[in-house]
Coordinates of C-alpha atoms and ligand atoms in Angstrom, one line a residue:
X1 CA -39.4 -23.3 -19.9
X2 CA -38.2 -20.1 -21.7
X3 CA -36.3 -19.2 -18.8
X4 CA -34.7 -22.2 -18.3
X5 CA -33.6 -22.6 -21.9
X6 CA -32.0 -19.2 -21.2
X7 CA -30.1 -20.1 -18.5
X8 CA -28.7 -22.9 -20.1
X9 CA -27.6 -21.1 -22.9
X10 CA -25.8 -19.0 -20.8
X11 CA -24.3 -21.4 -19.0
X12 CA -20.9 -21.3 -21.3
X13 CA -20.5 -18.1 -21.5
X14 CA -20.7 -17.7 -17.3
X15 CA -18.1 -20.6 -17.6
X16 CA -15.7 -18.1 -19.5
X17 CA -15.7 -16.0 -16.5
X18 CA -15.3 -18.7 -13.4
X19 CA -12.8 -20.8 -12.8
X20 CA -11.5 -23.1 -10.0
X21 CA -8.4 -23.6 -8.5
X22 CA -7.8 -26.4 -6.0
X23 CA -7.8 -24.3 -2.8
X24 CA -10.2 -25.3 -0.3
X25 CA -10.8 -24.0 3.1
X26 CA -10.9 -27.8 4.9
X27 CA -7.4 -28.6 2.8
X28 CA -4.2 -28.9 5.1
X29 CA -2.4 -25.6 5.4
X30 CA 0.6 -25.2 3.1
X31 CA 2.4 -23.5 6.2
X32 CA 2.3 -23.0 9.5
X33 CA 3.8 -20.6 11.7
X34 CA 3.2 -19.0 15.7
X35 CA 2.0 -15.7 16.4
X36 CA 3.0 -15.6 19.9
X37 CA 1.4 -19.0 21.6
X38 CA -1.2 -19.2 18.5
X39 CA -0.8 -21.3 15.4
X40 CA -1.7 -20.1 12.3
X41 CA -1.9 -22.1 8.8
X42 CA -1.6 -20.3 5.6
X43 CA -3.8 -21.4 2.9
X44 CA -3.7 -19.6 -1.1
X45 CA -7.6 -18.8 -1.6
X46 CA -6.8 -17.3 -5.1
X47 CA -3.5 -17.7 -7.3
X48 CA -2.2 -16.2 -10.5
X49 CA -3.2 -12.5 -10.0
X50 CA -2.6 -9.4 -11.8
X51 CA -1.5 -7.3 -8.8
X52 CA -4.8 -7.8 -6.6
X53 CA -4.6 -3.7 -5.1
X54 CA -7.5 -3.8 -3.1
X55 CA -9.3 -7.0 -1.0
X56 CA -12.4 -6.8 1.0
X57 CA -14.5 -9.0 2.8
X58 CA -18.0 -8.9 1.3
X59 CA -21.7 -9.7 3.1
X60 CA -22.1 -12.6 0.4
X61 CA -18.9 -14.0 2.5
X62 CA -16.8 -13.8 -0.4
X63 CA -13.6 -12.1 -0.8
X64 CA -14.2 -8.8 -3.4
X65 CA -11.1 -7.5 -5.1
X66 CA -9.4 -5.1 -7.6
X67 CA -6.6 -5.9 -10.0
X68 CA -4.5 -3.0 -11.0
X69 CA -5.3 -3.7 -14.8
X70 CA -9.2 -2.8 -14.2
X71 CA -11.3 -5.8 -13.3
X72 CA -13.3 -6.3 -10.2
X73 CA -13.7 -9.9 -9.2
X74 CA -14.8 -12.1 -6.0
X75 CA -13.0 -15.3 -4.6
X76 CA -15.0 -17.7 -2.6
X77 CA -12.6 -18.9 -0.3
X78 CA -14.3 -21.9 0.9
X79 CA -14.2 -23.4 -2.8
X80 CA -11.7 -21.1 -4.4
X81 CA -13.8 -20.0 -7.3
X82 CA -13.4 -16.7 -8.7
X83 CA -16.1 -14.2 -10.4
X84 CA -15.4 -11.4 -12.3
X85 CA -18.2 -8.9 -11.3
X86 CA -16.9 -5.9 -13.9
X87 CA -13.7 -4.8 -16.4
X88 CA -13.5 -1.3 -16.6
X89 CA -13.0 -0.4 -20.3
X90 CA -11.3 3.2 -19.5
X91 CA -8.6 2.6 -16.9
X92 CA -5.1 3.9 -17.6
X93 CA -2.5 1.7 -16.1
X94 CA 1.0 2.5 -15.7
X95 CA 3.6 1.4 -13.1
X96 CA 1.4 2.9 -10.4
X97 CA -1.5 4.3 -11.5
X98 CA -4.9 1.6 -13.0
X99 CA -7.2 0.5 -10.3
X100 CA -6.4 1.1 -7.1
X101 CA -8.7 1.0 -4.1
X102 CA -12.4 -0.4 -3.3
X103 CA -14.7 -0.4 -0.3
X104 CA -18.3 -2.0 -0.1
X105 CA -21.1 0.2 1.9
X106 CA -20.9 -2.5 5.0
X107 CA -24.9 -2.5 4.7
X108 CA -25.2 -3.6 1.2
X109 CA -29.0 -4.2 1.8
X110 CA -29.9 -0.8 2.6
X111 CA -26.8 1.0 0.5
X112 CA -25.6 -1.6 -2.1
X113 CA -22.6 0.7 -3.0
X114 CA -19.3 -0.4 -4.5
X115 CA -17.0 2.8 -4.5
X116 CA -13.6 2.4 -6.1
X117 CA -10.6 5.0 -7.1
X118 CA -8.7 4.9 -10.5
X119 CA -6.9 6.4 -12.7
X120 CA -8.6 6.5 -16.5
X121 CA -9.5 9.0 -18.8
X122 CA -11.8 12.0 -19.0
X123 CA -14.1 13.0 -22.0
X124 CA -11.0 14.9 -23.4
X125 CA -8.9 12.0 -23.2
X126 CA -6.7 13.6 -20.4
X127 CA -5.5 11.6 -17.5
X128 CA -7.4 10.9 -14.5
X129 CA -8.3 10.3 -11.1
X130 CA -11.6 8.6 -10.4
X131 CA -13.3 8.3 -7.6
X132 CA -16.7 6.3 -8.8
X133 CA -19.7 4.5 -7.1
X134 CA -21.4 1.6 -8.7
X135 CA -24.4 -0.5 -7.3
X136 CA -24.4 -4.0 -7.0
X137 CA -27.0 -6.1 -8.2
X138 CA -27.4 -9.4 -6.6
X139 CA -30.2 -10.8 -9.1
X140 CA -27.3 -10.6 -11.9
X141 CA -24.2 -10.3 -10.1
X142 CA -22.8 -7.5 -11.2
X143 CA -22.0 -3.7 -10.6
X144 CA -24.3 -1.1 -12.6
X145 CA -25.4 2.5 -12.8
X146 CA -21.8 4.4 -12.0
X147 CA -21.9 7.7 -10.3
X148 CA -18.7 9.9 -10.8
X149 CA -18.0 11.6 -7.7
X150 CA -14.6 12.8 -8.3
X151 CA -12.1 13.4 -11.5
X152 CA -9.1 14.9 -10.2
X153 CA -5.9 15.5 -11.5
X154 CA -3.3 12.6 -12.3
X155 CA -0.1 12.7 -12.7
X156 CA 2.6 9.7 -13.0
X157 CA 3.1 8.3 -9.6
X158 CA 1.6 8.9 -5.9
X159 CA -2.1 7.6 -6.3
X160 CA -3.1 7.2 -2.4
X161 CA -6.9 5.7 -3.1
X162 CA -7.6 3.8 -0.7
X163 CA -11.8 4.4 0.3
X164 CA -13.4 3.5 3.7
X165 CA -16.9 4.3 4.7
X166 CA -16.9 6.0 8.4
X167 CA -19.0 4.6 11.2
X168 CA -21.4 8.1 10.3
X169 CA -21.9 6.7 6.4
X170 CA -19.7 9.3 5.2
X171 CA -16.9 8.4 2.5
X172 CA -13.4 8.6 3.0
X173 CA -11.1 8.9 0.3
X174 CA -7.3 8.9 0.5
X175 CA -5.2 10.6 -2.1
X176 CA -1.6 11.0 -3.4
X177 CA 0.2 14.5 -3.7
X178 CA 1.0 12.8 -7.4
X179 CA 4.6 13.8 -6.7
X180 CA 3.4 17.5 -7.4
X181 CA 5.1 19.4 -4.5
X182 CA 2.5 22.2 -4.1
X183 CA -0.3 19.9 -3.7
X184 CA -0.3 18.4 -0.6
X185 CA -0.7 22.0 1.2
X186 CA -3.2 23.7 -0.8
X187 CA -6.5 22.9 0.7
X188 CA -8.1 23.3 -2.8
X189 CA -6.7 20.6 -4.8
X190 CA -7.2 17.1 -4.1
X191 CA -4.5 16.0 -3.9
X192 CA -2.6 14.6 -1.1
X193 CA -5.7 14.7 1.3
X194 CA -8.1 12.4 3.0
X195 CA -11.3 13.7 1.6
X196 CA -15.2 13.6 2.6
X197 CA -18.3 13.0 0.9
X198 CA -22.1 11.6 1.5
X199 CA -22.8 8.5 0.2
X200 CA -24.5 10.6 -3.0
X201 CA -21.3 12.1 -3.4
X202 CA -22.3 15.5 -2.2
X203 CA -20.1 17.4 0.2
X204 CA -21.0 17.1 4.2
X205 CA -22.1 20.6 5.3
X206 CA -19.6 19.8 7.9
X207 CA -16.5 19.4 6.3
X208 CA -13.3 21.7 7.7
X209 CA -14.1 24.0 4.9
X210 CA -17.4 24.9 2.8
X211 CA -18.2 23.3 -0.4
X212 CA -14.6 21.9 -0.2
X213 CA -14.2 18.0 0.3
X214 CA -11.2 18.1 2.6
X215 CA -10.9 16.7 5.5
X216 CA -7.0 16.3 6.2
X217 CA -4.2 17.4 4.4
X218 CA -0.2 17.3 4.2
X219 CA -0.1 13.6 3.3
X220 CA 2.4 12.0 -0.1
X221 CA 1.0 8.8 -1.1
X222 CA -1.5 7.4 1.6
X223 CA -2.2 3.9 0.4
X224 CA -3.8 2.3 3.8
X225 CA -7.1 3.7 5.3
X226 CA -9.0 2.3 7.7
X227 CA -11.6 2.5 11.0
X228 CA -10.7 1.1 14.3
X229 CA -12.9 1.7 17.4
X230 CA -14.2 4.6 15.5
X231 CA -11.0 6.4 15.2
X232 CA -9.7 7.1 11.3
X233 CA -5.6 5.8 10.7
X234 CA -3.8 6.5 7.8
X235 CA -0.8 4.8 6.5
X236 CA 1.5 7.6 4.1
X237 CA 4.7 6.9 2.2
X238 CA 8.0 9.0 2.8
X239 CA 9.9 9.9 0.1
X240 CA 13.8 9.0 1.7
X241 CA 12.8 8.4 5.0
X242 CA 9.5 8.7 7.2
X243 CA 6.5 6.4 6.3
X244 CA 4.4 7.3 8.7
X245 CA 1.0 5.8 10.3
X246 CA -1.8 9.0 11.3
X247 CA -4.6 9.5 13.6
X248 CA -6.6 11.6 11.7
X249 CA -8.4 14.3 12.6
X250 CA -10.7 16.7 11.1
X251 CA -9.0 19.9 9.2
X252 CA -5.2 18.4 10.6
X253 CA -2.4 18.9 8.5
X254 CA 0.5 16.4 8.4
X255 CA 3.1 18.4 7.1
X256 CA 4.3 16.7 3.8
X257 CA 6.5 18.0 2.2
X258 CA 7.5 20.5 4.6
X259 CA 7.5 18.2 7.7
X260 CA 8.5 14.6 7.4
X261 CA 7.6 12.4 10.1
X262 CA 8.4 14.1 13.3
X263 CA 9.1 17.8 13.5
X264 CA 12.7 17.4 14.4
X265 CA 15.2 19.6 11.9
X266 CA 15.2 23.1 12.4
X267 CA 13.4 23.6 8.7
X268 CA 10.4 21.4 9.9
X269 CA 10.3 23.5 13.5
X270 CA 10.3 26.8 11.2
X271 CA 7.5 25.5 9.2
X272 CA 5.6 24.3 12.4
X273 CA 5.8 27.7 13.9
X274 CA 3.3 29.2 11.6
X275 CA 0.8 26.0 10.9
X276 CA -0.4 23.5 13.4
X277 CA 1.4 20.3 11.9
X278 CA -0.1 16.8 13.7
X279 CA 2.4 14.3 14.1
X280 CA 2.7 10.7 12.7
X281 CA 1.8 7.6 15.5
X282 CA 5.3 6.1 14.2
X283 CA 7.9 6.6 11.9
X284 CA 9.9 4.4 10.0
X285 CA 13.3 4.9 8.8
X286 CA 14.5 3.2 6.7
X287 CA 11.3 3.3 4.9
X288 CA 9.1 0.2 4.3
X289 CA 6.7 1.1 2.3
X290 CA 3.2 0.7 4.0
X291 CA 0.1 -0.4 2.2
X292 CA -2.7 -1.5 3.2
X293 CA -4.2 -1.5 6.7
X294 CA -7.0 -3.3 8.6
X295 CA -8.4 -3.4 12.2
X296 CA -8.7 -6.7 14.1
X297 CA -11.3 -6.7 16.5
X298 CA -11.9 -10.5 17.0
X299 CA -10.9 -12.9 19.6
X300 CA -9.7 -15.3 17.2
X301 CA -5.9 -14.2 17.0
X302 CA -5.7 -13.0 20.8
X303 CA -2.4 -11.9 20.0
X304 CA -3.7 -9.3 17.2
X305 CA -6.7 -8.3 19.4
X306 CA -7.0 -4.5 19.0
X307 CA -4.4 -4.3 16.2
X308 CA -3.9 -1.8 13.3
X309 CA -2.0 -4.7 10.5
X310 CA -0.7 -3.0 8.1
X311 CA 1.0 -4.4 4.8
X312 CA 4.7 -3.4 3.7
X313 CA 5.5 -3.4 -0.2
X314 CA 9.3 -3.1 0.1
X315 CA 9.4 -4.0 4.2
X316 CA 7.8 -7.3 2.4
X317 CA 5.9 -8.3 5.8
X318 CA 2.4 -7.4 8.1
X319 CA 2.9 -5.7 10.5
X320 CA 1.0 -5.4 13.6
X321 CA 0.3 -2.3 15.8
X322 CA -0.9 -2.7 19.3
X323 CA -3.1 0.9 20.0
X324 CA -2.9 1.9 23.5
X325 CA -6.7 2.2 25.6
X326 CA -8.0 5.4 23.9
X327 CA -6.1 4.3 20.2
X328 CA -4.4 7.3 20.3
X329 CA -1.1 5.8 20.3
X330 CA 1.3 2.6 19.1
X331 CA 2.2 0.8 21.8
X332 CA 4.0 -2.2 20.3
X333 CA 5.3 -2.7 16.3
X334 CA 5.6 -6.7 16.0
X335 CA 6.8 -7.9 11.8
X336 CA 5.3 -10.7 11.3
X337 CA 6.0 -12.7 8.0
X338 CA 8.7 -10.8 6.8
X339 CA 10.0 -12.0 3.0
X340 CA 7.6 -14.9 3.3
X341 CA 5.6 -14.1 0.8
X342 CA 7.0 -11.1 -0.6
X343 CA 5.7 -7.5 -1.1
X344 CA 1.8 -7.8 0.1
X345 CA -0.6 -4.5 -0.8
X346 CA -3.7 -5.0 0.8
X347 CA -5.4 -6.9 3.8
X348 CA -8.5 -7.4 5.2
X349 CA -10.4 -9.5 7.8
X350 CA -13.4 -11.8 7.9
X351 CA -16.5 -12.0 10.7
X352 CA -15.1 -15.2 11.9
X353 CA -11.4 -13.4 12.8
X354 CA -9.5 -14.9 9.8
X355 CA -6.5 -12.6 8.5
X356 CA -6.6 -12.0 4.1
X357 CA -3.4 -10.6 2.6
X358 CA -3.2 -9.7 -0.8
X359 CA 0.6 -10.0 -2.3
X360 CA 2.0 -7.4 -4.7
X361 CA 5.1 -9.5 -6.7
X362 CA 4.1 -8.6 -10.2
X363 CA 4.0 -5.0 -9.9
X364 CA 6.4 -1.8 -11.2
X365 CA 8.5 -2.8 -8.6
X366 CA 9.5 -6.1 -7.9
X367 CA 12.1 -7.1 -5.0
X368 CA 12.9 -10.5 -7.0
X369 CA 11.5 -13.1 -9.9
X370 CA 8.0 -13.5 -8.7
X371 CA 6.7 -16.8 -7.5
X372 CA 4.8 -18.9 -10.2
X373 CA 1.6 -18.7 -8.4
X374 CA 1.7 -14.9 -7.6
X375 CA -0.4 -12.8 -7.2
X376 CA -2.3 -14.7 -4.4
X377 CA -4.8 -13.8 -1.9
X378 CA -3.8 -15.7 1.1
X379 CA -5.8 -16.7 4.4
X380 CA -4.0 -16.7 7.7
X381 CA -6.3 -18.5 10.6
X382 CA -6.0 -20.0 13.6
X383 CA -5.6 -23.9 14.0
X384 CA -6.9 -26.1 16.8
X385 CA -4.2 -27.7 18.8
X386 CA -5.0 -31.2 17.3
X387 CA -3.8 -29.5 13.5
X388 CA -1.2 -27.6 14.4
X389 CA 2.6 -28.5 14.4
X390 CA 4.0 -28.0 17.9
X391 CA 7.2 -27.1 15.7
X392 CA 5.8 -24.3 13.9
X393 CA 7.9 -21.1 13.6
X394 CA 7.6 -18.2 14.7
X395 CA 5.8 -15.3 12.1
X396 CA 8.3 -13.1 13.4
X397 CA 11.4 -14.3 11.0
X398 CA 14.9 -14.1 12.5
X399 CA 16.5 -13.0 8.8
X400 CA 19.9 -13.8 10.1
X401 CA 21.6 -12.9 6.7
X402 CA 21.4 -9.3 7.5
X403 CA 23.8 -9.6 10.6
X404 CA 26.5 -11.3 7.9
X405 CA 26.3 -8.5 5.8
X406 CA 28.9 -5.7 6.5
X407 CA 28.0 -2.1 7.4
X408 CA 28.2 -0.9 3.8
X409 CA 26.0 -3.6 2.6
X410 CA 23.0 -3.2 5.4
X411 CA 23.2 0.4 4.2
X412 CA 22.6 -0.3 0.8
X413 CA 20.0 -2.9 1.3
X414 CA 18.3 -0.3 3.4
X415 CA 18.3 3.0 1.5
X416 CA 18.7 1.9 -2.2
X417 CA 18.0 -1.5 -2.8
X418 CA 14.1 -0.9 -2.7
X419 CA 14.6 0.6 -6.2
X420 CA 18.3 -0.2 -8.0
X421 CA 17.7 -3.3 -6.6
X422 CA 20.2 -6.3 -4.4
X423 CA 22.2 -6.5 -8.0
X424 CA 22.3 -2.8 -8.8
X425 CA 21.1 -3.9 -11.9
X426 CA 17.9 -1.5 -11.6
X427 CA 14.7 -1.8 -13.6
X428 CA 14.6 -0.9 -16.9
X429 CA 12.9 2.3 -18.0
X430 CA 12.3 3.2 -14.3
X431 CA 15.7 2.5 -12.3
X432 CA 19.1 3.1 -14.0
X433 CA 21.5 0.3 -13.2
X434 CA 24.0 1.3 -10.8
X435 CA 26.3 -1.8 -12.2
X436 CA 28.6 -0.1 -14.6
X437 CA 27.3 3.1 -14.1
X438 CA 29.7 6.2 -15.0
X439 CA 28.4 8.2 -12.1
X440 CA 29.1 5.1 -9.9
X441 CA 32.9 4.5 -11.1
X442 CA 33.7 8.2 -12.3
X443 CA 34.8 11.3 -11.0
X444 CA 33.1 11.1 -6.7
X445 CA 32.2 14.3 -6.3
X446 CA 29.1 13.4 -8.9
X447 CA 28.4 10.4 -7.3
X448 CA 28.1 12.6 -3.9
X449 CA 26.1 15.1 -5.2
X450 CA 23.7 13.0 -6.5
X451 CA 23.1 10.8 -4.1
X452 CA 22.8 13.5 -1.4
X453 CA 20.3 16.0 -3.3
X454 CA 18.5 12.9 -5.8
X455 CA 17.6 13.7 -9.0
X456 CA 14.1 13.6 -10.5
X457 CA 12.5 11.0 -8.8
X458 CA 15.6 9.8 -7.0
X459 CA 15.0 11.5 -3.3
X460 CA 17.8 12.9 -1.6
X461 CA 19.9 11.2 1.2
X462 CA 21.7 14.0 3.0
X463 CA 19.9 13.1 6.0
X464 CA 22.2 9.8 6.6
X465 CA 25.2 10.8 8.6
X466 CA 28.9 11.3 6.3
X467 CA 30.5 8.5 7.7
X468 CA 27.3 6.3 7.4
X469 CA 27.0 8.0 3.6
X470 CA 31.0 7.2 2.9
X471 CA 30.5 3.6 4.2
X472 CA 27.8 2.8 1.9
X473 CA 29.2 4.8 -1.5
X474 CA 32.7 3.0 -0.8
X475 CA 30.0 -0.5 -1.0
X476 CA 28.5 1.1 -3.9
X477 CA 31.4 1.7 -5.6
X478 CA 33.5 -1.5 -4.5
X479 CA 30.6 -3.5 -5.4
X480 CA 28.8 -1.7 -8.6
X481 CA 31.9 0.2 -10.0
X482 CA 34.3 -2.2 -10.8
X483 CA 36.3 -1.9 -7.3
X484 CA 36.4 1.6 -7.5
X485 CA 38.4 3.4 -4.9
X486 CA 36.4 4.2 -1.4
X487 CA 34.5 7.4 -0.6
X488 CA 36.0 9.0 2.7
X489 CA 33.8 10.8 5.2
X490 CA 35.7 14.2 3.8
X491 CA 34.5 13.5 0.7
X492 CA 31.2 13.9 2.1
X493 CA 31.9 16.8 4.1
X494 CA 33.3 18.6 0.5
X495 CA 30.0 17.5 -1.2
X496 CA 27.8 18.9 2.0
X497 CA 29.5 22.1 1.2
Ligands
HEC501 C1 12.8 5.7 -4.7 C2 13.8 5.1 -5.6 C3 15.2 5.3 -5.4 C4 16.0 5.1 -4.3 C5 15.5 4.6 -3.0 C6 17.4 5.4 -4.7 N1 17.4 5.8 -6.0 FE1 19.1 6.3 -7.0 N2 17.9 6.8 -8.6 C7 16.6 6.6 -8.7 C8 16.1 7.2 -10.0 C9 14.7 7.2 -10.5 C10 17.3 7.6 -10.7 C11 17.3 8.3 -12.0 C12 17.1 9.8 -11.8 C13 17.0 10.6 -13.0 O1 16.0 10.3 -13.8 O2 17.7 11.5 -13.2 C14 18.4 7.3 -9.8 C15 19.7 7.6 -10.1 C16 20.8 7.2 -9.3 C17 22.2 7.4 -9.8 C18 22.7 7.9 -11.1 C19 22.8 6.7 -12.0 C20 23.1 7.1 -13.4 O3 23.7 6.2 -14.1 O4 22.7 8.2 -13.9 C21 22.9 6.9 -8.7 C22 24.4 6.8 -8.7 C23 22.0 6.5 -7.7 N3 20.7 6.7 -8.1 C24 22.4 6.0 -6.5 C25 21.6 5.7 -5.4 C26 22.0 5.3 -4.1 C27 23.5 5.1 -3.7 C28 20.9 5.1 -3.4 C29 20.8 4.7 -1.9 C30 21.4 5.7 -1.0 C31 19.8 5.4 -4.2 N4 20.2 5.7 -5.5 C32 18.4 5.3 -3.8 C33 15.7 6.1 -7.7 C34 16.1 5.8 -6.5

């Protein structure tokens, strides 16, 4: 009697915490599009998000995730109600920086272990990188008992965090360089690595270097981490060009910021001459701004069987990337659902072979007004042939705008847009307005200089070739600085000089 007189009176307060929505795994699909001869619905499991970072499939068959501002919740997506499991009370959120990335111990039973990467504050009130492991208990629902295994230095931008456990039980941790130049190469900061620890967050005796949890180092800002037939990939942000996807290995170096990408320019083959720098599976330039990754193993999607997806922020899209027989290289880069739903951060996938994205609209960086319902959690899943509409389009989108738009335009779109945005209006406090701008209509020679060394945390763009570079300043200026005059390729040449 006691006990249920307690449970009652808890009952509103519980109710403070869960609420529905309408979405239901046996409603219609709100879409429906083909990946190759498969059709797919899409369905919203959970709506009106504060930039979900990190979603993963949990044992209890309900989707666990992180929003940037510090709470841990679940989603069931057969009913669409939400939990919130824990709010951290000492995150420190900024544009990029709050909480970041989560994995569960995939035995919970025998190792019920939530790990998950922040950025907070330490006893002295200095800012922080987290790395902490709670355990879950399923008699109250909730996380308890958290283990710091790592505070490391934090800066403004550059996080990495994303956490996987490896088929061995060891814990991998990805982490940003924090935009601090030195860090990525010096094996004894944090920084810019993928790092290694037991589950009791003591170091592996086999780690690359004694007492020191690196594993890998020379990455920027890894945000997408994940297993696939036992192999460990790593997605990394480029700063102007170069995302990259890795095959890590143990005590490989990358290269950032010495190498970007490939080892192609004759500074990167200088640097490669003296340390054993590991190339990237693929490159991408432009950039696009890869998040998130996942391995699909099941039968469900045949067309994504044996696929790395990963999620692009500014690319706006998931991508899929077919590994060859020994996943030691990308054999085919397919876009799928390009500016369909917008920037997406994180993605995972469930026993029965359905796809989860998680978008990322109401971040720092926004690419447009975001959609009423955003943030959302969205399930992709196969449909029977009775439910699906044989005039479904394709998940690869023919954007057919681009191919209207002249040179100068593309360009811009391309290299700048991702941060001064389509209108050149910027974003306030973070990207100056390029509309009206006096370094935009004044004297060239500024406007060249700065665009081809950066400034701060504008990167440079004297990799793009001069007449490329004069094409899209002329745009710049024709469009942003009150028509003016063009920029030639000899203005470009001068400013190389
Ligand atoms: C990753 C984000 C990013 C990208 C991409 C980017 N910029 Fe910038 N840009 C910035 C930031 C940040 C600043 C301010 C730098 C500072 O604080 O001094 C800036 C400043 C500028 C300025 C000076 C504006 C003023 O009024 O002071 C110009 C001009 C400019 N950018 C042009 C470009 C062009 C052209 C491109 C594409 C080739 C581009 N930027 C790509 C981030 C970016």
């Amino acid at each position: 009697m006691m006990r249920l007189i307690r449970i009652i009176a808890l009952l509103p307060l519980a109710g403070l915490f869960i609420h529905c929505n309408s979405s239901k795994l046996n409603n219609p699909p709100e879409q429906q599009f083909k990946i190759g001869n498969t059709t797919v619905g899409i369905q919203s499991v959970a709506t009106n998000l504060n930039v979900p970072w990190q979603i993963a499939w949990g044992a209890d068959q309900q989707i666990w995730y992180t929003e940037q501002s510090g709470s841990i919740s679940k989603v069931n997506p057969e009913t669409g109600t939400t939990k919130r499991l824990l709010l951290l009370n000492d995150v420190f959120r900024d544009r990029t920086s709050g909480l970041l990335g989560m994995t569960l111990h995939p035995d919970m039973k025998a190792h019920p272990y939530v790990f998950i990467n922040y950025s907070g504050y330490s006893k002295d009130k200095s800012k922080v990188s987290k790395v902490v492991r709670y355990t879950y208990n399923a008699e109250k629902d909730t996380l308890l008992s958290p283990v710091v295994f790592l505070e490391y230095p934090a800066w403004t931008s550059h996080f990495g965090a994303r956490i996987v456990i490896a088929p061995d039980g060891k814990v991998m941790i990805s982490t940003g360089d924090g935009a601090q130049h030195d860090n990525a190469q010096n094996v004894q900061s944090p920084n810019g690595k993928v790092l290694r620890y037991n589950l009791d967050g003591s170091i592996p005796t086999d780690n690359p270097f004694k007492g020191n949890p690196v594993w890998a180092w020379g990455l920027r800002n890894p945000q997408g981490l994940v297993y696939g037939n036992g192999k460990l990939y790593c997605s990394d942000h480029g700063d102007a060009t170069d995302d990259e996807v890795n095959l890590i290995h143990k005590g490989a170096n990358y290269g950032w910021p010495f190498v970007e990408g490939f080892v192609d320019t004759d500074k990167e083959k200088l640097f490669a001459k003296d340390s054993m720098v590991t190339a990237p599976l693929k490159a991408w330039t432009p950039t696009i701004a890869p998040a998130g990754m996942a391995y699909y193993s099941s039968d469900k999607i045949p067309e994504l069987k044996g696929n790395l997806l990963l999620t692009t922020l500014k690319g706006n899209s998931l991508r899929a990337l077919a590994l060859d027989a020994n996943g030691e290289q990308l054999v085919e880069d397919v876009n799928y659902f390009e500016k369909v739903f917008g920037r997406v951060r994180s993605v995972c996938v469930s026993p029965a072979g359905d796809v989860y994205i998680a978008t990322s609209n109401r971040d720092w960086n926004p690419n447009a007004a975001p959609a009423k319902n955003d943030d959302r959690i969205i399930r992709i899943y196969r449909l029977d042939a009775k439910d699906s509409d044989p005039a479904a389009q394709s998940a690869v989108i023919a954007h057919e705008k681009n191919e209207g738009l002249n040179k100068g335009a593309l360009l811009y779109t391309n290299y700048c847009a991702s941060c001064h945005k389509e209108d050149g209006k910027g974003i306030d406090q973070t990207f100056p307005a390029l509309l009206k701008s006096p370094v935009v209509t004044g004297d060239k020679k500024l406007l060249v200089h700065t665009v081809m060394n950066g400034r701060n945390a504008m990167p440079k763009f004297s990799f793009i070739e001069d007449k490329e570079l004069a094409v899209l300043l002329t745009y710049v200026r024709k469009q942003f600085g009150q028509g003016a005059d063009a920029v030639s390729t000899e203005d470009i040449k001068k400013g190389r000089k």
